[in-house]
mmCIF file of C-alpha atoms in Angstrom:
data_model
loop_
_atom_site.group_PDB
_atom_site.id
_atom_site.type_symbol
_atom_site.label_atom_id
_atom_site.label_comp_id
_atom_site.label_asym_id
_atom_site.label_seq_id
_atom_site.Cartn_x
_atom_site.Cartn_y
_atom_site.Cartn_z
ATOM 1 C CA MET A 1 -53.680 -53.806 -13.539
ATOM 2 C CA GLY A 2 -56.230 -56.591 -13.885
ATOM 3 C CA THR A 3 -55.645 -60.321 -13.924
ATOM 4 C CA SER A 4 -57.493 -61.741 -16.934
ATOM 5 C CA ARG A 5 -54.491 -63.820 -17.984
ATOM 6 C CA THR A 6 -54.887 -66.936 -20.136
ATOM 7 C CA GLY A 7 -55.131 -70.271 -18.491
ATOM 8 C CA ALA A 8 -54.960 -69.593 -14.766
ATOM 9 C CA ALA A 9 -58.713 -69.300 -14.217
ATOM 10 C CA GLY A 10 -59.911 -72.125 -16.447
ATOM 11 C CA ALA A 11 -62.067 -71.880 -19.508
ATOM 12 C CA ALA A 12 -65.402 -71.225 -17.883
ATOM 13 C CA THR A 13 -66.824 -67.739 -18.351
ATOM 14 C CA ARG A 14 -69.875 -66.319 -16.580
ATOM 15 C CA ILE A 15 -71.562 -62.945 -16.294
ATOM 16 C CA ASP A 16 -71.332 -61.433 -12.820
ATOM 17 C CA VAL A 17 -74.333 -59.387 -11.753
ATOM 18 C CA SER A 18 -75.031 -56.911 -9.021
ATOM 19 C CA ARG A 19 -75.692 -57.880 -5.430
ATOM 20 C CA THR A 20 -79.443 -57.820 -6.121
ATOM 21 C CA GLY A 21 -79.045 -60.563 -8.735
ATOM 22 C CA ARG A 22 -79.849 -58.240 -11.616
ATOM 23 C CA PRO A 23 -77.428 -56.503 -14.045
ATOM 24 C CA ALA A 24 -76.548 -53.011 -12.835
ATOM 25 C CA PRO A 25 -78.699 -50.273 -14.354
ATOM 26 C CA ALA A 26 -77.151 -48.610 -17.362
ATOM 27 C CA PRO A 27 -76.303 -44.939 -17.330
ATOM 28 C CA ARG A 28 -78.157 -42.519 -19.538
ATOM 29 C CA MET A 29 -77.449 -43.002 -23.220
ATOM 30 C CA GLY A 30 -75.927 -40.384 -25.418
ATOM 31 C CA ARG A 31 -75.330 -41.249 -29.029
ATOM 32 C CA LYS A 32 -77.748 -43.127 -31.284
ATOM 33 C CA ALA A 33 -74.812 -45.026 -32.741
ATOM 34 C CA SER A 34 -74.294 -46.864 -29.416
ATOM 35 C CA LEU A 35 -77.936 -48.006 -29.192
ATOM 36 C CA SER A 36 -77.583 -50.361 -32.105
ATOM 37 C CA VAL A 37 -74.997 -52.531 -30.290
ATOM 38 C CA LEU A 38 -76.575 -52.656 -26.871
ATOM 39 C CA PRO A 39 -78.764 -55.796 -27.361
ATOM 40 C CA THR A 40 -75.742 -57.961 -28.373
ATOM 41 C CA LEU A 41 -73.298 -56.823 -25.732
ATOM 42 C CA PRO A 42 -72.982 -57.544 -21.973
ATOM 43 C CA ILE A 43 -73.298 -53.850 -21.222
ATOM 44 C CA ASP A 44 -72.200 -52.683 -17.767
ATOM 45 C CA GLN A 45 -71.326 -56.250 -16.722
ATOM 46 C CA ILE A 46 -68.181 -58.069 -15.623
ATOM 47 C CA LEU A 47 -67.300 -61.332 -17.384
ATOM 48 C CA VAL A 48 -65.363 -63.501 -14.939
ATOM 49 C CA GLY A 49 -62.852 -65.767 -16.608
ATOM 50 C CA ASP A 50 -59.979 -65.898 -19.070
ATOM 51 C CA CYS A 51 -59.873 -62.628 -20.994
ATOM 52 C CA ILE A 52 -59.031 -64.123 -24.354
ATOM 53 C CA ALA A 53 -61.866 -66.628 -24.148
ATOM 54 C CA SER A 54 -64.209 -63.823 -23.050
ATOM 55 C CA LEU A 55 -63.112 -61.627 -25.964
ATOM 56 C CA GLU A 56 -64.084 -64.378 -28.380
ATOM 57 C CA LYS A 57 -67.703 -64.195 -27.114
ATOM 58 C CA LEU A 58 -68.063 -60.473 -27.944
ATOM 59 C CA PRO A 59 -69.373 -59.474 -31.346
ATOM 60 C CA PRO A 60 -66.934 -57.930 -33.829
ATOM 61 C CA GLU A 61 -66.577 -54.154 -34.165
ATOM 62 C CA SER A 62 -68.727 -53.511 -31.083
ATOM 63 C CA VAL A 63 -66.767 -51.301 -28.680
ATOM 64 C CA ASP A 64 -65.762 -47.637 -28.970
ATOM 65 C CA VAL A 65 -62.682 -47.431 -26.814
ATOM 66 C CA VAL A 66 -60.410 -49.842 -24.929
ATOM 67 C CA PHE A 67 -58.395 -49.271 -21.787
ATOM 68 C CA ALA A 68 -55.978 -52.096 -20.996
ATOM 69 C CA ASP A 69 -53.883 -52.438 -17.877
ATOM 70 C CA PRO A 70 -52.237 -55.832 -18.533
ATOM 71 C CA PRO A 71 -49.743 -57.679 -16.304
ATOM 72 C CA TYR A 72 -46.437 -55.810 -16.359
ATOM 73 C CA ASN A 73 -44.251 -58.940 -16.086
ATOM 74 C CA LEU A 74 -42.180 -57.240 -13.315
ATOM 75 C CA GLN A 75 -39.793 -60.193 -13.018
ATOM 76 C CA LEU A 76 -39.322 -59.778 -9.303
ATOM 77 C CA GLU A 77 -36.676 -62.254 -8.116
ATOM 78 C CA GLN A 78 -37.123 -61.762 -4.416
ATOM 79 C CA ALA A 79 -39.159 -59.809 -1.904
ATOM 80 C CA LEU A 80 -38.495 -56.065 -1.713
ATOM 81 C CA THR A 81 -37.607 -54.542 1.656
ATOM 82 C CA ARG A 82 -37.206 -51.008 2.940
ATOM 83 C CA PRO A 83 -34.060 -49.792 4.729
ATOM 84 C CA ASP A 84 -35.714 -50.749 8.088
ATOM 85 C CA GLN A 85 -36.173 -54.259 6.658
ATOM 86 C CA SER A 86 -39.969 -53.951 6.500
ATOM 87 C CA ARG A 87 -41.446 -55.706 3.435
ATOM 88 C CA VAL A 88 -42.740 -53.628 0.469
ATOM 89 C CA ASP A 89 -46.249 -54.465 -0.657
ATOM 90 C CA ALA A 90 -45.091 -55.154 -4.247
ATOM 91 C CA VAL A 91 -46.716 -56.988 -7.106
ATOM 92 C CA ASP A 92 -45.715 -60.672 -6.628
ATOM 93 C CA ASP A 93 -49.019 -62.316 -7.687
ATOM 94 C CA ASP A 94 -49.014 -65.363 -9.968
ATOM 95 C CA TRP A 95 -50.914 -63.457 -12.692
ATOM 96 C CA ASP A 96 -47.856 -61.255 -13.205
ATOM 97 C CA LYS A 97 -45.428 -64.134 -13.624
ATOM 98 C CA PHE A 98 -44.350 -65.460 -17.001
ATOM 99 C CA ALA A 99 -41.793 -68.174 -17.753
ATOM 100 C CA SER A 100 -40.063 -66.079 -20.466
ATOM 101 C CA PHE A 101 -40.327 -62.957 -22.584
ATOM 102 C CA SER A 102 -41.565 -65.132 -25.463
ATOM 103 C CA GLU A 103 -44.416 -66.396 -23.330
ATOM 104 C CA TYR A 104 -45.298 -62.825 -22.404
ATOM 105 C CA ASP A 105 -45.110 -61.723 -26.027
ATOM 106 C CA ALA A 106 -47.415 -64.567 -27.095
ATOM 107 C CA PHE A 107 -49.904 -63.624 -24.407
ATOM 108 C CA THR A 108 -49.708 -59.930 -25.425
ATOM 109 C CA ARG A 109 -50.353 -60.643 -29.117
ATOM 110 C CA ALA A 110 -53.251 -62.978 -28.302
ATOM 111 C CA TRP A 111 -55.195 -60.500 -26.205
ATOM 112 C CA LEU A 112 -54.374 -57.595 -28.510
ATOM 113 C CA ALA A 113 -55.666 -59.546 -31.530
ATOM 114 C CA GLY A 114 -58.843 -60.324 -29.626
ATOM 115 C CA VAL A 115 -59.312 -56.678 -28.676
ATOM 116 C CA ARG A 116 -58.625 -55.488 -32.244
ATOM 117 C CA ARG A 117 -61.403 -57.751 -33.528
ATOM 118 C CA VAL A 118 -64.048 -56.151 -31.286
ATOM 119 C CA MET A 119 -62.986 -52.552 -31.828
ATOM 120 C CA LYS A 120 -65.083 -50.425 -34.152
ATOM 121 C CA LYS A 121 -63.411 -49.010 -37.214
ATOM 122 C CA ASN A 122 -62.660 -45.674 -35.521
ATOM 123 C CA ALA A 123 -62.157 -47.006 -31.992
ATOM 124 C CA THR A 124 -58.944 -46.350 -30.088
ATOM 125 C CA ILE A 125 -57.052 -48.272 -27.486
ATOM 126 C CA TRP A 126 -55.035 -47.209 -24.429
ATOM 127 C CA VAL A 127 -52.462 -49.596 -22.937
ATOM 128 C CA ILE A 128 -50.623 -48.677 -19.757
ATOM 129 C CA GLY A 129 -47.399 -50.259 -18.626
ATOM 130 C CA SER A 130 -43.925 -49.727 -17.097
ATOM 131 C CA TYR A 131 -40.456 -50.034 -18.532
ATOM 132 C CA HIS A 132 -40.739 -53.802 -17.929
ATOM 133 C CA ASN A 133 -43.349 -54.357 -20.586
ATOM 134 C CA ILE A 134 -44.464 -51.233 -22.484
ATOM 135 C CA PHE A 135 -41.851 -51.493 -25.215
ATOM 136 C CA ARG A 136 -42.812 -55.100 -25.938
ATOM 137 C CA VAL A 137 -46.451 -54.063 -26.026
ATOM 138 C CA GLY A 138 -45.664 -51.249 -28.422
ATOM 139 C CA THR A 139 -43.918 -53.639 -30.781
ATOM 140 C CA ALA A 140 -46.889 -55.983 -30.653
ATOM 141 C CA LEU A 141 -49.298 -53.128 -31.374
ATOM 142 C CA GLN A 142 -47.393 -52.107 -34.492
ATOM 143 C CA ASP A 143 -46.934 -55.682 -35.693
ATOM 144 C CA LEU A 144 -50.765 -56.115 -35.458
ATOM 145 C CA ASP A 145 -51.298 -52.970 -37.583
ATOM 146 C CA PHE A 146 -52.493 -50.652 -34.848
ATOM 147 C CA TRP A 147 -51.523 -47.025 -35.544
ATOM 148 C CA LEU A 148 -49.750 -45.267 -32.667
ATOM 149 C CA LEU A 149 -51.159 -41.809 -31.899
ATOM 150 C CA ASN A 150 -49.358 -40.807 -28.709
ATOM 151 C CA ASP A 151 -47.370 -42.137 -25.813
ATOM 152 C CA ILE A 152 -48.503 -40.502 -22.584
ATOM 153 C CA VAL A 153 -46.179 -40.236 -19.608
ATOM 154 C CA TRP A 154 -48.157 -40.514 -16.332
ATOM 155 C CA ARG A 155 -45.906 -38.721 -13.880
ATOM 156 C CA LYS A 156 -46.756 -39.787 -10.338
ATOM 157 C CA ALA A 157 -46.983 -37.112 -7.736
ATOM 158 C CA ASN A 158 -46.014 -39.580 -4.976
ATOM 159 C CA PRO A 159 -43.985 -42.485 -6.395
ATOM 160 C CA MET A 160 -42.473 -45.272 -4.330
ATOM 161 C CA PRO A 161 -38.756 -44.548 -3.743
ATOM 162 C CA ASN A 162 -35.975 -46.812 -4.917
ATOM 163 C CA PHE A 163 -35.080 -48.356 -1.587
ATOM 164 C CA LYS A 164 -31.808 -49.972 -2.663
ATOM 165 C CA GLY A 165 -30.430 -46.729 -4.075
ATOM 166 C CA ARG A 166 -29.137 -48.505 -7.174
ATOM 167 C CA ARG A 167 -31.472 -46.982 -9.755
ATOM 168 C CA PHE A 168 -33.475 -43.842 -10.410
ATOM 169 C CA THR A 169 -36.881 -43.692 -8.662
ATOM 170 C CA ASN A 170 -39.517 -45.074 -10.984
ATOM 171 C CA ALA A 171 -41.706 -42.001 -11.049
ATOM 172 C CA HIS A 172 -43.801 -42.612 -14.169
ATOM 173 C CA GLU A 173 -45.689 -45.096 -16.207
ATOM 174 C CA THR A 174 -46.340 -44.949 -19.970
ATOM 175 C CA MET A 175 -49.628 -45.204 -21.797
ATOM 176 C CA ILE A 176 -49.716 -45.891 -25.535
ATOM 177 C CA TRP A 177 -52.756 -44.486 -27.329
ATOM 178 C CA ALA A 178 -53.463 -46.062 -30.716
ATOM 179 C CA SER A 179 -56.152 -46.264 -33.362
ATOM 180 C CA LYS A 180 -57.218 -49.569 -34.967
ATOM 181 C CA SER A 181 -55.337 -48.790 -38.191
ATOM 182 C CA ALA A 182 -53.647 -46.030 -40.098
ATOM 183 C CA GLU A 183 -56.844 -45.612 -42.136
ATOM 184 C CA ALA A 184 -58.926 -44.758 -39.024
ATOM 185 C CA LYS A 185 -59.032 -40.949 -39.309
ATOM 186 C CA SER A 186 -62.318 -40.195 -37.493
ATOM 187 C CA TYR A 187 -61.395 -41.410 -34.045
ATOM 188 C CA THR A 188 -62.724 -39.404 -31.064
ATOM 189 C CA PHE A 189 -60.454 -36.810 -29.561
ATOM 190 C CA HIS A 190 -61.887 -33.792 -27.593
ATOM 191 C CA TYR A 191 -59.015 -31.424 -28.241
ATOM 192 C CA ASP A 192 -60.954 -28.208 -27.525
ATOM 193 C CA ALA A 193 -62.425 -29.499 -24.268
ATOM 194 C CA LEU A 194 -59.041 -30.598 -22.993
ATOM 195 C CA LYS A 195 -57.505 -27.260 -23.956
ATOM 196 C CA ALA A 196 -60.286 -25.301 -22.202
ATOM 197 C CA GLY A 197 -59.828 -27.274 -19.003
ATOM 198 C CA ASN A 198 -56.053 -26.733 -19.178
ATOM 199 C CA GLU A 199 -56.067 -22.864 -18.946
ATOM 200 C CA ASP A 200 -56.624 -22.641 -22.714
ATOM 201 C CA VAL A 201 -53.296 -24.326 -23.313
ATOM 202 C CA GLN A 202 -52.993 -27.421 -25.471
ATOM 203 C CA MET A 203 -52.950 -30.577 -23.323
ATOM 204 C CA ARG A 204 -49.498 -32.084 -23.187
ATOM 205 C CA SER A 205 -48.480 -35.761 -23.269
ATOM 206 C CA ASP A 206 -47.086 -35.689 -19.728
ATOM 207 C CA TRP A 207 -49.753 -35.950 -17.081
ATOM 208 C CA PHE A 208 -49.013 -35.176 -13.427
ATOM 209 C CA ILE A 209 -51.530 -37.193 -11.377
ATOM 210 C CA PRO A 210 -51.190 -38.679 -7.874
ATOM 211 C CA LEU A 211 -51.267 -42.394 -7.169
ATOM 212 C CA CYS A 212 -54.479 -43.961 -5.877
ATOM 213 C CA THR A 213 -54.562 -43.270 -2.163
ATOM 214 C CA GLY A 214 -56.954 -42.419 0.681
ATOM 215 C CA GLU A 215 -60.611 -43.307 0.484
ATOM 216 C CA GLU A 216 -60.349 -44.171 -3.204
ATOM 217 C CA ARG A 217 -58.014 -47.123 -2.453
ATOM 218 C CA LEU A 218 -60.032 -50.248 -1.909
ATOM 219 C CA LYS A 219 -59.143 -52.139 1.294
ATOM 220 C CA ASP A 220 -60.269 -55.494 2.643
ATOM 221 C CA ALA A 221 -61.539 -56.191 6.155
ATOM 222 C CA ARG A 222 -57.990 -56.347 7.477
ATOM 223 C CA GLY A 223 -57.004 -53.023 5.928
ATOM 224 C CA ARG A 224 -54.928 -54.526 3.122
ATOM 225 C CA LYS A 225 -55.107 -53.346 -0.470
ATOM 226 C CA VAL A 226 -57.648 -55.346 -2.404
ATOM 227 C CA HIS A 227 -55.552 -54.921 -5.597
ATOM 228 C CA PRO A 228 -51.818 -53.976 -5.654
ATOM 229 C CA THR A 229 -51.983 -51.728 -8.725
ATOM 230 C CA GLN A 230 -55.329 -49.944 -8.516
ATOM 231 C CA LYS A 231 -55.224 -46.964 -10.901
ATOM 232 C CA PRO A 232 -56.455 -43.477 -9.809
ATOM 233 C CA GLU A 233 -59.816 -42.444 -11.118
ATOM 234 C CA ALA A 234 -58.424 -39.133 -12.247
ATOM 235 C CA LEU A 235 -56.201 -40.940 -14.744
ATOM 236 C CA LEU A 236 -59.123 -42.836 -16.229
ATOM 237 C CA ALA A 237 -61.308 -39.733 -16.248
ATOM 238 C CA ARG A 238 -58.822 -37.926 -18.428
ATOM 239 C CA VAL A 239 -58.574 -40.908 -20.718
ATOM 240 C CA LEU A 240 -62.317 -41.250 -21.243
ATOM 241 C CA LEU A 241 -63.017 -37.516 -21.413
ATOM 242 C CA SER A 242 -60.410 -37.138 -24.114
ATOM 243 C CA SER A 243 -61.248 -40.150 -26.323
ATOM 244 C CA SER A 244 -64.889 -41.186 -25.756
ATOM 245 C CA ASN A 245 -68.392 -39.741 -25.869
ATOM 246 C CA PRO A 246 -71.385 -40.163 -23.555
ATOM 247 C CA GLY A 247 -73.041 -43.492 -24.303
ATOM 248 C CA ASP A 248 -69.887 -45.069 -25.727
ATOM 249 C CA VAL A 249 -68.931 -48.613 -24.775
ATOM 250 C CA VAL A 250 -65.587 -48.882 -22.976
ATOM 251 C CA LEU A 251 -63.911 -52.267 -22.859
ATOM 252 C CA ASP A 252 -61.386 -53.121 -20.132
ATOM 253 C CA PRO A 253 -59.901 -56.618 -20.621
ATOM 254 C CA PHE A 254 -58.017 -56.500 -17.270
ATOM 255 C CA PHE A 255 -60.743 -55.044 -15.096
ATOM 256 C CA GLY A 256 -59.203 -55.551 -11.675
ATOM 257 C CA THR A 257 -61.211 -53.665 -9.049
ATOM 258 C CA GLY A 258 -63.177 -51.693 -11.642
ATOM 259 C CA THR A 259 -61.665 -48.225 -11.911
ATOM 260 C CA THR A 260 -62.591 -48.115 -15.584
ATOM 261 C CA GLY A 261 -66.201 -49.179 -14.870
ATOM 262 C CA ALA A 262 -66.601 -46.730 -11.959
ATOM 263 C CA VAL A 263 -65.344 -43.780 -14.014
ATOM 264 C CA ALA A 264 -67.332 -44.842 -17.064
ATOM 265 C CA LYS A 265 -70.581 -44.978 -15.053
ATOM 266 C CA LYS A 266 -69.868 -41.584 -13.452
ATOM 267 C CA LEU A 267 -69.245 -39.968 -16.862
ATOM 268 C CA GLY A 268 -72.200 -41.505 -18.681
ATOM 269 C CA ARG A 269 -70.354 -44.163 -20.589
ATOM 270 C CA HIS A 270 -70.982 -47.939 -20.650
ATOM 271 C CA PHE A 271 -68.375 -50.525 -19.740
ATOM 272 C CA ILE A 272 -67.581 -54.175 -20.303
ATOM 273 C CA GLY A 273 -65.113 -55.627 -17.803
ATOM 274 C CA LEU A 274 -63.160 -58.882 -18.235
ATOM 275 C CA GLU A 275 -61.570 -60.222 -15.032
ATOM 276 C CA ARG A 276 -60.380 -63.688 -14.102
ATOM 277 C CA ASP A 277 -60.231 -63.198 -10.319
ATOM 278 C CA PRO A 278 -63.745 -63.470 -8.743
ATOM 279 C CA VAL A 279 -62.528 -61.551 -5.646
ATOM 280 C CA TYR A 280 -61.502 -58.576 -7.747
ATOM 281 C CA ALA A 281 -64.728 -58.846 -9.762
ATOM 282 C CA GLN A 282 -66.844 -58.828 -6.632
ATOM 283 C CA ALA A 283 -65.032 -55.842 -5.268
ATOM 284 C CA ALA A 284 -65.444 -54.016 -8.598
ATOM 285 C CA ARG A 285 -69.182 -54.761 -8.773
ATOM 286 C CA ALA A 286 -69.793 -53.389 -5.286
ATOM 287 C CA ARG A 287 -67.731 -50.327 -6.081
ATOM 288 C CA ILE A 288 -69.537 -49.623 -9.323
ATOM 289 C CA ASP A 289 -72.964 -50.166 -7.811
ATOM 290 C CA ALA A 290 -72.202 -47.392 -5.353
ATOM 291 C CA VAL A 291 -71.294 -44.847 -8.033
ATOM 292 C CA GLU A 292 -73.762 -42.049 -8.708
ATOM 293 C CA PRO A 293 -73.585 -40.807 -12.326
ATOM 294 C CA LEU A 294 -72.980 -37.154 -12.811
ATOM 295 C CA SER A 295 -75.626 -34.991 -14.467
ATOM 296 C CA ASP A 296 -75.376 -34.715 -18.252
ATOM 297 C CA VAL A 297 -74.193 -31.144 -18.119
ATOM 298 C CA ALA A 298 -71.135 -32.150 -16.092
ATOM 299 C CA PHE A 299 -69.679 -34.485 -18.760
ATOM 300 C CA ALA A 300 -71.308 -33.700 -22.093
ATOM 301 C CA ALA A 301 -68.597 -32.912 -24.600
ATOM 302 C CA PRO A 302 -68.781 -29.479 -26.111
ATOM 303 C CA PRO A 303 -68.845 -29.296 -29.938
ATOM 304 C CA GLU A 304 -65.421 -29.361 -31.472
ATOM 305 C CA LYS A 305 -64.458 -26.196 -33.322
ATOM 306 C CA ARG A 306 -63.093 -28.145 -36.216
ATOM 307 C CA ALA A 307 -66.553 -29.688 -36.682
ATOM 308 C CA GLU A 308 -68.216 -26.287 -37.004
ATOM 309 C CA ALA A 309 -69.111 -24.913 -40.429
ATOM 310 C CA ARG A 310 -66.256 -23.180 -42.187
ATOM 311 C CA VAL A 311 -66.990 -19.490 -42.692
ATOM 312 C CA PRO A 312 -64.570 -17.408 -44.816
ATOM 313 C CA PHE A 313 -63.919 -13.759 -43.956
ATOM 314 C CA LEU A 314 -65.486 -12.889 -47.322
ATOM 315 C CA ALA A 315 -68.852 -14.151 -46.021
ATOM 316 C CA LEU A 316 -68.824 -11.335 -43.435
ATOM 317 C CA ILE A 317 -68.495 -8.767 -46.269
ATOM 318 C CA GLU A 318 -71.162 -10.443 -48.366
ATOM 319 C CA GLY A 319 -73.498 -10.632 -45.362
ATOM 320 C CA GLY A 320 -73.071 -6.958 -44.575
ATOM 321 C CA TYR A 321 -71.379 -7.495 -41.215
ATOM 322 C CA VAL A 322 -68.189 -5.808 -42.353
ATOM 323 C CA LYS A 323 -67.841 -3.346 -45.258
ATOM 324 C CA ALA A 324 -65.040 -3.068 -47.819
ATOM 325 C CA GLY A 325 -62.900 -0.118 -46.907
ATOM 326 C CA GLU A 326 -63.467 -0.447 -43.128
ATOM 327 C CA ILE A 327 -60.537 -0.490 -40.790
ATOM 328 C CA LEU A 328 -59.805 -3.500 -38.559
ATOM 329 C CA VAL A 329 -57.758 -3.032 -35.386
ATOM 330 C CA ASP A 330 -56.421 -5.231 -32.608
ATOM 331 C CA GLU A 331 -57.917 -4.975 -29.144
ATOM 332 C CA ARG A 332 -55.330 -2.411 -28.034
ATOM 333 C CA ARG A 333 -55.578 -0.393 -31.297
ATOM 334 C CA ARG A 334 -51.936 -0.748 -32.028
ATOM 335 C CA TYR A 335 -52.311 -2.178 -35.506
ATOM 336 C CA ARG A 336 -54.612 -1.242 -38.404
ATOM 337 C CA ALA A 337 -55.488 -2.916 -41.642
ATOM 338 C CA THR A 338 -58.045 -2.092 -44.401
ATOM 339 C CA VAL A 339 -60.772 -4.526 -45.474
ATOM 340 C CA ARG A 340 -60.729 -5.249 -49.190
ATOM 341 C CA ALA A 341 -63.728 -6.224 -51.301
ATOM 342 C CA ASP A 342 -62.304 -9.669 -52.012
ATOM 343 C CA GLY A 343 -62.049 -10.660 -48.334
ATOM 344 C CA THR A 344 -58.407 -9.903 -47.873
ATOM 345 C CA LEU A 345 -56.736 -7.183 -45.813
ATOM 346 C CA ALA A 346 -54.373 -4.475 -46.993
ATOM 347 C CA LEU A 347 -51.451 -3.312 -44.885
ATOM 348 C CA GLY A 348 -49.933 -0.580 -47.049
ATOM 349 C CA ALA A 349 -48.882 -2.321 -50.262
ATOM 350 C CA ILE A 350 -49.093 -5.808 -48.655
ATOM 351 C CA VAL A 351 -52.248 -7.821 -49.217
ATOM 352 C CA GLY A 352 -53.115 -11.053 -47.393
ATOM 353 C CA SER A 353 -55.609 -13.023 -45.341
ATOM 354 C CA ILE A 354 -56.795 -11.910 -41.873
ATOM 355 C CA HIS A 355 -54.362 -14.508 -40.439
ATOM 356 C CA LYS A 356 -51.362 -13.571 -42.594
ATOM 357 C CA ILE A 357 -51.666 -9.828 -41.944
ATOM 358 C CA GLY A 358 -52.309 -10.399 -38.247
ATOM 359 C CA ALA A 359 -49.101 -12.436 -37.988
ATOM 360 C CA LEU A 360 -47.150 -9.890 -40.028
ATOM 361 C CA VAL A 361 -47.986 -6.848 -37.867
ATOM 362 C CA GLN A 362 -46.938 -8.737 -34.751
ATOM 363 C CA GLY A 363 -43.815 -10.243 -36.250
ATOM 364 C CA LEU A 364 -45.112 -13.791 -35.483
ATOM 365 C CA PRO A 365 -45.119 -16.911 -37.694
ATOM 366 C CA ALA A 366 -48.853 -17.421 -37.268
ATOM 367 C CA CYS A 367 -51.988 -15.712 -35.965
ATOM 368 C CA ASN A 368 -55.652 -16.477 -35.539
ATOM 369 C CA GLY A 369 -57.082 -13.496 -37.365
ATOM 370 C CA TRP A 370 -60.644 -14.223 -36.127
ATOM 371 C CA THR A 371 -59.686 -13.509 -32.509
ATOM 372 C CA PHE A 372 -57.070 -10.877 -33.285
ATOM 373 C CA TRP A 373 -59.023 -8.369 -35.398
ATOM 374 C CA ASN A 374 -61.883 -6.148 -34.292
ATOM 375 C CA VAL A 375 -64.168 -3.580 -35.947
ATOM 376 C CA GLU A 376 -65.616 -0.489 -34.272
ATOM 377 C CA ARG A 377 -69.353 -0.336 -33.697
ATOM 378 C CA ASN A 378 -71.015 2.460 -31.736
ATOM 379 C CA GLY A 379 -67.796 3.480 -30.069
ATOM 380 C CA ALA A 380 -66.852 -0.033 -28.987
ATOM 381 C CA LEU A 381 -64.729 -2.768 -30.489
ATOM 382 C CA VAL A 382 -66.446 -5.928 -31.686
ATOM 383 C CA SER A 383 -64.467 -9.062 -32.584
ATOM 384 C CA ILE A 384 -64.981 -10.258 -36.131
ATOM 385 C CA ASP A 385 -65.341 -13.707 -34.610
ATOM 386 C CA ALA A 386 -68.679 -12.630 -33.112
ATOM 387 C CA PHE A 387 -69.944 -12.063 -36.669
ATOM 388 C CA ARG A 388 -68.683 -15.492 -37.724
ATOM 389 C CA ALA A 389 -70.637 -17.022 -34.847
ATOM 390 C CA LYS A 390 -73.802 -15.309 -36.110
ATOM 391 C CA ILE A 391 -73.376 -16.706 -39.545
ATOM 392 C CA ARG A 392 -72.781 -20.189 -38.169
ATOM 393 C CA ALA A 393 -75.970 -19.879 -36.108
ATOM 394 C CA GLU A 394 -77.858 -18.930 -39.253
ATOM 395 C CA LEU A 395 -76.463 -21.919 -41.151
ATOM 396 C CA ALA A 396 -77.439 -24.282 -38.349
ATOM 397 C CA ALA A 397 -81.002 -22.907 -38.051
#
């Protein structure tokens, strides 16, 4: 949670640079589309000052993805204590205090409007919050014509207990993921990469990730937390790997101690951080300067299957990979179907696509026929998907 709240820091805005006096070096670029915006943006820099004023200085439609961790408006009435009467290090900073819900709503709409202006047509935004504020943020997003894509539950592996025993333990936070508008259909989402990293199971909307602890947690010289709500890098890594590409520009209007910037640099993305508190900004700059970017092979997004050329099963017959009249079988040779000249399969008197017949023989509602069916070649089974890959390679050559 950053602190770039309107008013408290004054109107002045400056660009913070590295400890050497020069802007931090940019990570390697990826997409050509990002190069066109670099000369006009404060790439890999932290703007110290009011976030809404800083947003006004950015060019329109210039960032690819936004991660926002705004004040939660926790409405703490008094200090929190444990059963042993020791004080809980809770969020009681001035930047999280608002006079009323209407004041918080006005602030939320102002920064969201500023963010929407600088988002590219197909950019997306992530906003994280707790039950104190996330529903009000969601209303503001919809009122400003953002299009909600998902709400993600970040389930904490090690949440703070409810010490008074009067409520459930707050064990999660919610992230809203939204596109700029309902018309933005080409937003970035690496579905296949997420699935592959999740044991080939579709990534769910509940994420089990520990809080920020240990060496990752920034501490001052007295051993105190530099920022009370520092987010774990694993959370930001999943956000950026799912919804951005190498070379993209990531905007964080509540930069805090720079988790977004540190992860962006590590994963070959660029960042722009807005932060009103110079102490947080200085800690973020030192943290980011120390980050070593990963090699390209460690974060380059694999091609999405849906972006690959469509190849009908008929093309395998026309290309001579499979012949009409041949028998297709599953990998355990339990089921058999005959290839027809028109690219369909015959199962007795039933005729259908490779997918329909594959589902039918298994008694399932659906089937990926490409990975289910095989043809025999030289005494071994070969997946028909291998032939599809050959045709795609020929098309791409």
